Amino acid sequence: MKVLATRRYPGPPFDELSEVEVGPLSARREDVEAVIVANEPVPLDLFPSLRLIANFGVGYDRIDLEACAARGVAVTNTPGVLDAATADLTFALILAMRRRVVEGDRLVRAGQWRGSWSEGFLGRDVTGSTLGIVGLGRIGSAVAHRARGFALRVLYTQRRRVDTDLGEYRELDDLLRESDVVTIHAPRTPETEGLIDARRLALMCDGACIVNTARGEIVDEQALVRELSSGRLHAGLDVFAHEPNVPSELVGLPNVVLTPHIGSATVETRAAMTRLVVDNILAAERGEPLLTPVTPR
Ligand code: 8YV
């Protein structure tokens, strides 16, 4: 199968593709049968022979599934293999924010540390606090499992209430009111875009922390910037509405930790994602069922 990849995807499995070319999706190509993208829109009209879009990532919100279905183009993603890495980063952000790790690092590097002091630089306990999980899917559940080690009280909300011992169900507004830390693990869909808007951010208690490793568009970014600028809330943000642009107001704020969309960015996880991308292409080549197809909701 003639494959066009938007970049060299990480990990040895990439080299198992015999006919892969790395390049942009901007020119018409009659011969390309599969493309590998990282949640990028694919101009279907440029690829008349396209049969498969293999997405490097679990989220596929920038891929038009209905247009693909109408053209007979299959789409695959990489669910499962990145849950642990993303849940780990979620905890890195929670711990960094609640214990002021990045702020402390900056202070030490600036030569402003004058020795231990008992009153200053106080964070907030992680252990024993209340964690609100928005979206108890694969990644949200991995976060809930980790929460047990910190003796967290876990609340969750999602479209359908499930029978689980991972946490107590709450309506979203109640979850926001009750949580010390709110973490987002929902996919971006028309229903979740702007879900955490100004009214809902205002429900969070003073000093609470919001963590987003899902999609920037799920939170009203300007409303979040206002809450963070006032110092009322704290945040750990791995995703933004207009990546790689980060609102300039956030850069100087001490109450937010910013990371460059690295939820799945570990050597092992990225190799596993490439493995799944390649295995889907190999299955398509052999005419076998795709391993992880996605279909319109
Ligand atoms: C990116 C992600 O795909 O899986 C997702 O939905 O957002 C990430 O894993 C990855 O960072 C490549 O851009």
Coordinates of N, CA and C and ligand atoms in Angstrom, one line a residue, residues 7 9 37-40 55-61 77-79 82 86 139 213-215 238-239 243 260-265 269-270 273, ligand 1:
R7 N 4.7 12.9 9.0 CA 6.1 13.0 9.6 C 6.6 11.6 9.8
Y9 N 6.9 8.9 12.1 CA 6.4 8.7 13.4 C 7.4 7.8 14.2
V37 N -1.7 10.4 10.0 CA -1.7 11.8 10.5 C -1.8 11.8 12.0
A38 N -1.5 12.9 12.6 CA -1.7 13.1 14.0 C -2.9 14.1 14.2
N39 N -4.1 13.5 14.1 CA -5.3 14.3 14.3 C -5.3 15.6 13.4
E40 N -4.9 15.4 12.1 CA -4.9 16.5 11.2 C -6.0 16.3 10.2
N55 N -4.8 7.2 12.2 CA -4.5 8.3 13.1 C -3.6 7.9 14.2
F56 N -2.5 8.7 14.4 CA -1.5 8.5 15.4 C -2.1 9.2 16.6
G57 N -2.9 8.6 17.4 CA -3.5 9.2 18.6 C -4.9 8.6 18.8
V58 N -5.4 8.8 20.0 CA -6.7 8.3 20.3 C -7.8 9.3 19.8
G59 N -7.5 10.6 19.9 CA -8.5 11.6 19.6 C -8.5 11.9 18.1
Y60 N -9.6 12.0 17.5 CA -9.7 12.2 16.0 C -10.7 13.3 15.7
D61 N -10.7 14.3 16.5 CA -11.7 15.3 16.4 C -11.5 16.2 15.2
N77 N -7.6 4.6 14.9 CA -6.9 5.4 15.9 C -6.1 4.5 16.8
T78 N -5.5 5.1 17.9 CA -4.7 4.2 18.8 C -5.2 4.2 20.3
P79 N -6.3 3.6 20.5 CA -6.9 3.6 21.9 C -6.1 2.6 22.7
L82 N -2.1 4.4 25.2 CA -1.6 5.7 25.8 C -2.3 6.0 27.1
T86 N -0.9 9.0 29.7 CA -1.7 10.2 29.9 C -2.1 10.3 31.4
I139 N -8.9 6.6 29.8 CA -7.9 7.4 30.5 C -8.4 7.8 31.8
T213 N -5.7 17.4 30.1 CA -4.8 16.7 29.2 C -5.6 16.1 28.0
A214 N -6.8 16.6 27.8 CA -7.7 16.1 26.8 C -7.7 17.0 25.5
R215 N -8.5 18.0 25.5 CA -8.5 18.9 24.4 C -8.8 20.3 24.9
D238 N -2.1 20.8 29.6 CA -1.2 20.1 28.5 C -1.8 20.4 27.1
V239 N -3.0 20.9 27.1 CA -3.6 21.1 25.8 C -4.3 22.5 25.7
E243 N -3.3 25.3 19.6 CA -2.0 24.8 19.7 C -1.2 25.1 18.4
P260 N 3.7 21.1 26.8 CA 3.4 21.1 25.3 C 2.7 19.9 24.8
H261 N 1.5 19.5 25.2 CA 0.7 18.4 24.7 C 1.6 17.1 24.7
I262 N 2.0 16.7 25.9 CA 2.9 15.6 26.0 C 2.3 14.4 26.7
G263 N 0.9 14.3 26.8 CA 0.3 13.3 27.5 C 0.8 11.9 27.1
S264 N 0.9 11.7 25.8 CA 1.4 10.3 25.3 C 2.8 10.3 25.0
A265 N 3.6 11.3 25.3 CA 4.9 11.5 24.9 C 6.0 10.7 25.7
T269 N 5.4 4.6 24.9 CA 4.0 4.8 24.5 C 4.0 5.2 23.0
R270 N 4.9 6.1 22.6 CA 4.9 6.5 21.2 C 5.2 5.3 20.3
M273 N 2.1 3.3 20.0 CA 1.1 4.0 19.1 C 1.5 3.7 17.6
Ligands
8YV1 C1 -1.4 13.1 20.1 C2 -3.4 12.9 21.5 O1 -2.1 12.3 19.1 O2 -4.0 10.7 21.4 C3 -4.4 11.8 21.3 O3 -5.5 12.1 21.1 O4 -3.8 14.1 21.6 C4 -1.9 12.7 21.4 O5 -1.6 11.4 21.7 C5 0.0 13.0 20.0 O6 0.6 13.9 20.8 C6 0.5 13.2 18.6 O7 0.2 14.5 18.2

